[in-house]
Coordinates of C-alpha atoms in Angstrom, one line a residue:
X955 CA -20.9 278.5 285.7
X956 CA -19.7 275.5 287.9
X957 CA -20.4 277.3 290.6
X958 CA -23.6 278.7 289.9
X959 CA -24.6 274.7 289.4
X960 CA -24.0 273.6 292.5
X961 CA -26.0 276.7 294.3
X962 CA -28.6 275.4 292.2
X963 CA -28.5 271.3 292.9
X964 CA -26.4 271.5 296.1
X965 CA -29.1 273.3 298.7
X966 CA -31.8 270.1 298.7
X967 CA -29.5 268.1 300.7
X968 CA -28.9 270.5 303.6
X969 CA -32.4 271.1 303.6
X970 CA -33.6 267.5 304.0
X971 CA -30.7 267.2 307.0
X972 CA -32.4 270.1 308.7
X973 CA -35.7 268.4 308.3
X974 CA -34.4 265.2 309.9
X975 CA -34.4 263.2 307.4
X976 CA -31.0 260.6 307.7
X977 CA -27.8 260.9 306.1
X978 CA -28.8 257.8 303.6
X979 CA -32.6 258.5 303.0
X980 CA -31.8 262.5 302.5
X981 CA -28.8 261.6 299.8
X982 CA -31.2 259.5 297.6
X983 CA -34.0 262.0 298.2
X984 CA -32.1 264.9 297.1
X985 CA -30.4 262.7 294.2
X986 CA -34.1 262.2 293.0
X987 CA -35.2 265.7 293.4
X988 CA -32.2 267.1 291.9
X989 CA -32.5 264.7 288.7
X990 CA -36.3 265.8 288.7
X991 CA -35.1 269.5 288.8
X992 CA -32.4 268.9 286.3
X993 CA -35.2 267.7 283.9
X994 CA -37.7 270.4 284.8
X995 CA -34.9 273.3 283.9
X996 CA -33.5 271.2 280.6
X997 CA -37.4 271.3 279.5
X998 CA -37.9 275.0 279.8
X999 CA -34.7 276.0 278.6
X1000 CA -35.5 274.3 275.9
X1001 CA -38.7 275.5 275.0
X1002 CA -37.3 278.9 275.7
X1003 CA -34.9 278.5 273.2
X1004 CA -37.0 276.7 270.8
X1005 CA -39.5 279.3 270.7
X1006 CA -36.7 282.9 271.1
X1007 CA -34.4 280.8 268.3
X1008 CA -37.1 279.6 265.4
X1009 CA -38.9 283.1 266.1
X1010 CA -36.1 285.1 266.0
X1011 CA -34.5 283.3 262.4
X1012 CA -38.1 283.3 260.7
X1013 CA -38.2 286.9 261.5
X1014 CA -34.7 287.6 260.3
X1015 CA -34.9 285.7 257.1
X1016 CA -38.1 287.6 256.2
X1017 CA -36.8 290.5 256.7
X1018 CA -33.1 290.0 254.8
X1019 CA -32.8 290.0 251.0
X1020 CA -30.3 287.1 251.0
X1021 CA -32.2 283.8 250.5
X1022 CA -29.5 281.6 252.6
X1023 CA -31.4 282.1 256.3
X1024 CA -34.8 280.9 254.9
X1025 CA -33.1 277.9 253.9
X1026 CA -31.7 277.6 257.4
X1027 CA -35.4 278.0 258.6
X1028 CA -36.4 275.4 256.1
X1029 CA -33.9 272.9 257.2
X1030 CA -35.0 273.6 261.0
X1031 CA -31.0 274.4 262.1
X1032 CA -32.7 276.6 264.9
X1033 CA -34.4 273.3 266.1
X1034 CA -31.3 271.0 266.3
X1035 CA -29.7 274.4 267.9
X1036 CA -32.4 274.7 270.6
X1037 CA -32.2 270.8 271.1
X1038 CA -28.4 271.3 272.0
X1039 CA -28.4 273.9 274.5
X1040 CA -30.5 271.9 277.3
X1041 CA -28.0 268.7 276.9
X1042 CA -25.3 271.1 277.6
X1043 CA -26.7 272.2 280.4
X1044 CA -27.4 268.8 281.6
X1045 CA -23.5 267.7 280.9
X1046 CA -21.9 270.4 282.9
X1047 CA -25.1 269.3 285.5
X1048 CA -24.4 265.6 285.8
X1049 CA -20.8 265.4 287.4
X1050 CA -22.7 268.3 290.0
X1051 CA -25.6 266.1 291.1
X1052 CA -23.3 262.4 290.6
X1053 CA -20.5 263.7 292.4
X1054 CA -20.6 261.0 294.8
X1055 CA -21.5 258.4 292.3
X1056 CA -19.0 258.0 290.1
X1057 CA -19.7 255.2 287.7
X1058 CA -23.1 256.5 287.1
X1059 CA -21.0 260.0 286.4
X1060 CA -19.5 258.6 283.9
X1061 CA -22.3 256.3 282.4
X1062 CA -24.8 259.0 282.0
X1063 CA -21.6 261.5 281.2
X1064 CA -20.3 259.8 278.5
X1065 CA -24.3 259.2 277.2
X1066 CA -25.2 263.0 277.2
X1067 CA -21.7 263.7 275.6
X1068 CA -22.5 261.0 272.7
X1069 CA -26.0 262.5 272.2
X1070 CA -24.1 266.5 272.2
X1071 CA -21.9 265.1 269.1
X1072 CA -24.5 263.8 267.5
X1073 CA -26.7 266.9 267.8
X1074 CA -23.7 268.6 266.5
X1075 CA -23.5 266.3 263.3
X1076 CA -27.1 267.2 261.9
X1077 CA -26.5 270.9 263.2
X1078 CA -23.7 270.9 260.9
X1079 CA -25.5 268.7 258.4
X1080 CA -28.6 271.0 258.2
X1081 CA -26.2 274.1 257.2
X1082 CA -24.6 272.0 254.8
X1083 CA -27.6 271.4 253.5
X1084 CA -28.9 274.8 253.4
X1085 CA -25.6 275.7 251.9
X1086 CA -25.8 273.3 249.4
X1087 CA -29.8 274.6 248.2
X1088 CA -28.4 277.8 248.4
X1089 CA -25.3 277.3 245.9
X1090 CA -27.9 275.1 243.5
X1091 CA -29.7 278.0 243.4
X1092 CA -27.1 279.9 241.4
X1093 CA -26.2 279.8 237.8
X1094 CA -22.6 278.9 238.4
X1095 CA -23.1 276.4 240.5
X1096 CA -26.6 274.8 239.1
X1097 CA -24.9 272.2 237.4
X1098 CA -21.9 271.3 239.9
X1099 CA -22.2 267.8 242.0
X1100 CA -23.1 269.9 245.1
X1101 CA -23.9 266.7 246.7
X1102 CA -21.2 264.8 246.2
X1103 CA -18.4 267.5 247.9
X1104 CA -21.4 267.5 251.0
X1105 CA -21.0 263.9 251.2
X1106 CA -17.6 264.2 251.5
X1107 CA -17.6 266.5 254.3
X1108 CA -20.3 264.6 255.9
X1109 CA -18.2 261.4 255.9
X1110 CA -15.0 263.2 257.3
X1111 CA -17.1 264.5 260.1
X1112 CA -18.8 261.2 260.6
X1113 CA -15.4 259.4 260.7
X1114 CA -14.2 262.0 263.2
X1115 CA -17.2 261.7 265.2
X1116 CA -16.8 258.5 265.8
X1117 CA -13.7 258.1 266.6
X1118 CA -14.5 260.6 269.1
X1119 CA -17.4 258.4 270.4
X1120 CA -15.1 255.5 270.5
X1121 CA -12.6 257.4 272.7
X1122 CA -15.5 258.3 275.1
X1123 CA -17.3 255.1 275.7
X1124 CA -13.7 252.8 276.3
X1125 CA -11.6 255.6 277.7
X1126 CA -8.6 255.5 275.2
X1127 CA -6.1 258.4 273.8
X1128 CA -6.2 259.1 270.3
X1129 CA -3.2 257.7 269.2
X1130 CA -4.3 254.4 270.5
X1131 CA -7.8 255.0 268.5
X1132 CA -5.6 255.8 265.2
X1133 CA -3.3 252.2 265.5
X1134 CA -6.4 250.4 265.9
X1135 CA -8.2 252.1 263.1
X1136 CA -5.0 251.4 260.8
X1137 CA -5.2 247.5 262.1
X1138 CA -8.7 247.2 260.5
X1139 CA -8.2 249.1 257.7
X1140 CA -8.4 246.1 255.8
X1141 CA -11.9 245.4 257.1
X1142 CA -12.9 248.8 256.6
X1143 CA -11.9 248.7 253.1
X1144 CA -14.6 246.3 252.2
X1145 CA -17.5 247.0 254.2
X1146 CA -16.8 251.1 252.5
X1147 CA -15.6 249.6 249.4
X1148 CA -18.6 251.4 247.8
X1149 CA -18.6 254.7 249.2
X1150 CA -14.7 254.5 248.7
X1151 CA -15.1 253.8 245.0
X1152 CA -18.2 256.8 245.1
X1153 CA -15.4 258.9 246.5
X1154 CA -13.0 258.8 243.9
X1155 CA -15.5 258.8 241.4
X1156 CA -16.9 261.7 242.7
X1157 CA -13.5 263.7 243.1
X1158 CA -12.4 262.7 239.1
X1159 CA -16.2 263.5 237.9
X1160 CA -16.1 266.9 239.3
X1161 CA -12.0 267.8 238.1
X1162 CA -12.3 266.2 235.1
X1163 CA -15.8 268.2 234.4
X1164 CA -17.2 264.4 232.8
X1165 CA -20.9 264.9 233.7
X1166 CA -22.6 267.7 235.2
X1167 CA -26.6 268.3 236.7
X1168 CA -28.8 268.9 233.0
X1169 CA -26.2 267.1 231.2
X1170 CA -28.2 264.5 228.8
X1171 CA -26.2 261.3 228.5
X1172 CA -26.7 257.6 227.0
X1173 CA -25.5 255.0 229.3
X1174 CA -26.3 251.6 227.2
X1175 CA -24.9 249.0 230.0
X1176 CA -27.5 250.6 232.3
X1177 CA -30.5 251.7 230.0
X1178 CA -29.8 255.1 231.0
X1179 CA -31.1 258.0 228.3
X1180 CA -31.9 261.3 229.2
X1181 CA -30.9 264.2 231.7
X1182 CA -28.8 264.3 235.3
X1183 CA -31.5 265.1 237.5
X1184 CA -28.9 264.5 240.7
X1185 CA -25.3 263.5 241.0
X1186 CA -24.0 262.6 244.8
X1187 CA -21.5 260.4 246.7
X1188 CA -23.1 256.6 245.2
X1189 CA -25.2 257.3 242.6
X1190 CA -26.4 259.2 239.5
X1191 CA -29.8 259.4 238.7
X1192 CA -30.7 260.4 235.0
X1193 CA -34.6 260.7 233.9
X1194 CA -34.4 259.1 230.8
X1195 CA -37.0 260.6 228.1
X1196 CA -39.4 258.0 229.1
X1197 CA -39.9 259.6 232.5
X1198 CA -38.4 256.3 233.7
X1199 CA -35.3 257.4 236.2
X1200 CA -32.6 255.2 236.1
X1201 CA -29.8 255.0 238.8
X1202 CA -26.1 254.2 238.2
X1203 CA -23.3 254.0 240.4
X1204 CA -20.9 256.6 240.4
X1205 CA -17.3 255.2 240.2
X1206 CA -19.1 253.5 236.5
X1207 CA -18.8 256.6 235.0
X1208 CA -15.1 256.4 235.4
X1209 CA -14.8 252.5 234.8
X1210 CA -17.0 251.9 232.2
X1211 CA -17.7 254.0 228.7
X1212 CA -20.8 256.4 228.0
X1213 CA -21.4 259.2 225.7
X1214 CA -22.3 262.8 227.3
X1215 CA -24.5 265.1 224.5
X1216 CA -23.3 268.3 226.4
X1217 CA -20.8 268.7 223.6
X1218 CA -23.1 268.7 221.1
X1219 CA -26.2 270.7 223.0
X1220 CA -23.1 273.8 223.6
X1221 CA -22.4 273.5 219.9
X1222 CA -23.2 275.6 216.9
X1223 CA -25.4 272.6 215.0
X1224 CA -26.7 268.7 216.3
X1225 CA -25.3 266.3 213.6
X1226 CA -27.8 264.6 210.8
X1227 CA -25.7 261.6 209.5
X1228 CA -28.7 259.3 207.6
X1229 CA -28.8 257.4 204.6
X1230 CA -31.7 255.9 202.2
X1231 CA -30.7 252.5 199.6
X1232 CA -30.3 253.2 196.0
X1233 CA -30.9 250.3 193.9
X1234 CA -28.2 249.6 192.0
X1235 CA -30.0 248.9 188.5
X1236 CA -31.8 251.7 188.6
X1237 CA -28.1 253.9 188.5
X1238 CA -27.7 254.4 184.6
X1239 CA -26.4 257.2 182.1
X1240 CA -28.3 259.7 180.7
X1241 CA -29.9 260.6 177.2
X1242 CA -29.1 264.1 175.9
X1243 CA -33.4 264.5 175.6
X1244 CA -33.5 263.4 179.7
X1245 CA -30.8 266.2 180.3
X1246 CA -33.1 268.5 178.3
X1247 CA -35.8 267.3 180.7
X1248 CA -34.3 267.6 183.9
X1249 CA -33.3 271.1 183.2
X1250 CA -36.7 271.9 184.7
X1251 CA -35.1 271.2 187.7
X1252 CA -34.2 275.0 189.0
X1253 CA -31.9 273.9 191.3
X1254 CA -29.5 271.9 189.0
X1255 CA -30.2 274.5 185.8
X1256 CA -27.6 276.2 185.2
X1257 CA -25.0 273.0 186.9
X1258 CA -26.8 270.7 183.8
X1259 CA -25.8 273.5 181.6
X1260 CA -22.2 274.1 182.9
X1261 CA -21.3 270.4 182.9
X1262 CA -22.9 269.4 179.7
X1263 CA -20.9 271.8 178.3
X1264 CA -17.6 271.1 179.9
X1265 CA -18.1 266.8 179.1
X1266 CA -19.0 267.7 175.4
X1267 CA -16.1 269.9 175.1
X1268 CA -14.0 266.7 176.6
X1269 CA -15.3 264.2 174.5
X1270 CA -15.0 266.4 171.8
X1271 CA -11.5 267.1 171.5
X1272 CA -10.7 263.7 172.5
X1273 CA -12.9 262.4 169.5
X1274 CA -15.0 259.9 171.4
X1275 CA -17.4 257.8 169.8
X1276 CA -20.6 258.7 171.7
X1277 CA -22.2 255.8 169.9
X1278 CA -22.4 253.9 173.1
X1279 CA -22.8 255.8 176.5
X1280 CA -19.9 253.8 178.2
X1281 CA -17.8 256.0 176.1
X1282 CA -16.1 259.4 177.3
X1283 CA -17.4 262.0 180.3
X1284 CA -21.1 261.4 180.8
X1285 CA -23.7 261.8 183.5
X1286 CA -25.4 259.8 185.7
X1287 CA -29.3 260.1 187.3
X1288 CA -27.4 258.7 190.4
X1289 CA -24.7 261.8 190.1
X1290 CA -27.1 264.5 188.9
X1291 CA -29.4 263.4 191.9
X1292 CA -26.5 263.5 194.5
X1293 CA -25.5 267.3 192.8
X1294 CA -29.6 267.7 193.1
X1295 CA -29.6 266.7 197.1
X1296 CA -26.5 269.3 197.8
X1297 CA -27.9 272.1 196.3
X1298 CA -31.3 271.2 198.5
X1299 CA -29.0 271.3 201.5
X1300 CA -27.5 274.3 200.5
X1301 CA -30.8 276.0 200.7
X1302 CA -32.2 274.9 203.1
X1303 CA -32.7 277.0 205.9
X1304 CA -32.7 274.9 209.0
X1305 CA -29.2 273.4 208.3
X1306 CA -25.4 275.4 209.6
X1307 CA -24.1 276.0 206.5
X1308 CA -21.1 276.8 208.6
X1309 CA -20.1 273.1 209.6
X1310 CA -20.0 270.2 207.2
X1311 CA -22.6 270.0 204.7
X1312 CA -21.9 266.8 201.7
X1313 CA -24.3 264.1 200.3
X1314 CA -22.3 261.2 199.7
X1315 CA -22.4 257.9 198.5
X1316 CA -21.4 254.8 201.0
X1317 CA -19.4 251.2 200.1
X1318 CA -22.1 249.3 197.9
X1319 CA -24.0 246.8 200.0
X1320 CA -26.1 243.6 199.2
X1321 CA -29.2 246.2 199.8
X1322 CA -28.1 248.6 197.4
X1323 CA -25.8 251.8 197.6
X1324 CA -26.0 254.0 200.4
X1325 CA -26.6 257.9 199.5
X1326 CA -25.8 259.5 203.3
X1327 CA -26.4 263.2 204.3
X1328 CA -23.9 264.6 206.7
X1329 CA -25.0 268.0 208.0
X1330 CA -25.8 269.6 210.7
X1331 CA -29.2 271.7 211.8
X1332 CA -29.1 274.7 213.5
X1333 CA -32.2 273.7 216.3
X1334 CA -30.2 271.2 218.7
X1335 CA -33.8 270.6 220.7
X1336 CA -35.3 266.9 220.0
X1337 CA -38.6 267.9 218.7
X1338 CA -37.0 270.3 216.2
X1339 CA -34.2 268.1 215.6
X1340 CA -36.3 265.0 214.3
X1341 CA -38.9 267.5 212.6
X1342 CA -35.7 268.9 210.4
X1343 CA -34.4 265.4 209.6
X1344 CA -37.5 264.3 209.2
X1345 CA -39.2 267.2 206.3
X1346 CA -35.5 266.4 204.3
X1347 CA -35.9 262.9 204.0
X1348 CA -39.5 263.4 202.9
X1349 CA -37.9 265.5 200.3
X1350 CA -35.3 263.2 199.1
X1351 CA -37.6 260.1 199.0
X1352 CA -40.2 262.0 197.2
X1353 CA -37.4 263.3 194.5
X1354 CA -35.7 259.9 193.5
X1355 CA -38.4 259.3 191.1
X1356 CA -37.5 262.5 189.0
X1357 CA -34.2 260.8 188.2
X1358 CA -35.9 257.5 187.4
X1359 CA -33.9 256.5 191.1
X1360 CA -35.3 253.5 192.8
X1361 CA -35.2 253.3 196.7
X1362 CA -34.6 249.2 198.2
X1363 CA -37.1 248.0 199.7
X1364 CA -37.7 244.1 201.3
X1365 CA -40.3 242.8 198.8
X1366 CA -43.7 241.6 200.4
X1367 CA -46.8 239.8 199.5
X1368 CA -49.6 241.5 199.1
X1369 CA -51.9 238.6 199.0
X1370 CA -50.2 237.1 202.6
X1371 CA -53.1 238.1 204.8
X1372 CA -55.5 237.3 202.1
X1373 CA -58.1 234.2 203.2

């Protein structure tokens, strides 16, 4: 190759001498031709290659069944490839045609040599990148921080890179490179202290499996509420439900607290954990005629019957004077309604009757007392979800006034935005 370089850049000189032309004049004459030459031939082999390499991978990926070469094509790896070759050319060319002047060998040496590693970088970069479309592409790997391990790599590279750069331009080994690296690694420290931090982060996200692309989490400190759309080396970014997209730093998902839903979207059931306000003077025994009443209740039938006989039995044997209510077993709307509620639960069809599944009542509060439903429906999607929750509530509201049940409500004035 060296040799087939200088036949190629070495013959103007000998020519000009021939001509006449002086040892000075012909030198800068054939310097200037030969750079104009060198140019000419970089050009062509570059549009050569240009054309034979983005031809020839267009055709290939159309042809192949695997989708990884169009996304070479799309991420123009034959351009940066076809850019490279020239500059090659042109650094073995340079030390041919400046061989008798040496600084400007190495000035425009170590220039073309920068520029080569550099091409090299987004080469590398663009199949990363392809690589990295290809692997979201896939099931397995549709929800891995495929950006974050790129970015990695990217860095490594970059850091290498440049440390080769810096060896070029002042001439020094490597070792001498690495011991003045380790002298500023303070300095370097801060000014990276971000990407160091998104680093880590990254690396624990990814082991510890905390968040992953499609995973919907709440992130309070940050307003964050919806889906990972992306997940890389400095940031997550999350469309909240608003369509809003909110962007958060990595390493805060390791130093600071937020809740992930994946758990419960994987699960057999989303959670319905709700309660309404029970005035508390509306809770009272009830009248042997109300029990005959609320017997037209199907769902509590035959549990009116059961009990009712079971409490009379009791305060039978135990001769209780049943003048007054207080005294002995008895029941209670508030009791029969929460019995009432359970059975509803029981029945109905959009709940896992598989997990937990109670109506209970909460600590008394100034407001009233709490009746809660813990259960969980079978439909974990949102607009299902709140339609579920919301058709039982109805239920329950609607049914407090068959037990003679009050619900607490702030009380208003009608007449306040009456002239």
């Amino acid at each position: 190759m060296h040799k087939i370089l200088q036949n190629l850049f070495n013959w103007i000189y000998p020519l000009l001498r021939k001509i006449g032309f002086g040892d000075t004049l012909a030198s800068y004459i054939s310097l200037l031709l030969n750079i104009i030459l060198l140019c000419v031939l970089a050009y062509l082999i570059y549009v050569v290659f240009r054309i034979v390499l983005v031809t020839v991978m267009a055709i290939v990926a159309k042809k192949t069944k695997t989708h990884f070469d169009d996304l070479l094509v799309s991420n123009q790896t034959a351009k940066y490839i076809a850019h490279l070759i020239p500059f090659l050319f042109i650094y073995k060319s340079v030390p041919i045609i400046l061989d008798d002047y040496v600084y400007w060998e190495s000035v425009f040496g170590k220039m073309v040599g920068i520029y080569i590693i550099l091409l090299s970088l987004w080469i590398i970069r663009s199949v990363l990148k392809a690589f990295r479309d290809y692997l979201k592409d896939q099931p397995r790997f549709s929800d891995k921080p495929i950006d974050s391990y790129i970015q990695v790599i990217m860095i490594v590279l970059w850091i290498f890179a440049t440390g080769v750069i810096i060896s070029k331009i002042f001439d020094i080994t490597t070792n001498t490179l690495l011991a003045s690296m380790g002298a500023l690694s303070a300095i370097i420290i801060l000014v990276f202290r971000d990407t160091i931090l998104g680093f880590v982060a990254s690396v624990q996200v990814s082991l510890n499996d905390m968040v992953r692309i499609g995973d919907w989490i709440t992130f309070d400190k940050y307003g964050a509420d919806g889906d990972v759309i992306e997940i890389n080396l400095a940031t997550v970014k999350v469309r909240n439900f608003d369509n809003t997209t909110t962007t958060i730093p990595t390493y805060s998902l390791i130093s600071d607290s937020f809740r992930n839903w994946r758990g419960m979207l994987d699960s057999d059931g989303r959670r319905i954990k709700r309660h309404i306000l029970i005035k508390g003077k509306s809770i009272r025994f009830l009248k042997e005629e109300e029990l005959q009443k609320m017997k037209q209740i199907q769902l509590i039938s035959s549990y009116i019957d059961i009990r009712q006989e079971e409490i009379n039995k009791f305060n039978s044997t135990n001769n209780i004077d049943k003048s007054l209510s207080i005294n002995g077993r008895n029941m209670t709307n508030f009791g029969l309604f929460r019995k009432y509620i359970t059975s509803y639960l029981e029945n109905y069809p959009g709940l896992n009757k598989e997990m937990i599944l109670l109506c209970r009542q909460l600590q008394p509060t100034s407001q009233g007392i709490p009746l809660e439903i813990y259960t969980f429906s079978k439909d974990q999607r949102f607009e299902q979800y709140e339609y579920i929750m919301a058709d039982i509530f109805d239920h329950i509201i609607a049914s407090t006034v068959y037990f003679d049940l009050e619900i607490f409500e702030l009380p208003s004035d009608k007449n306040a935005f009456v002239d």
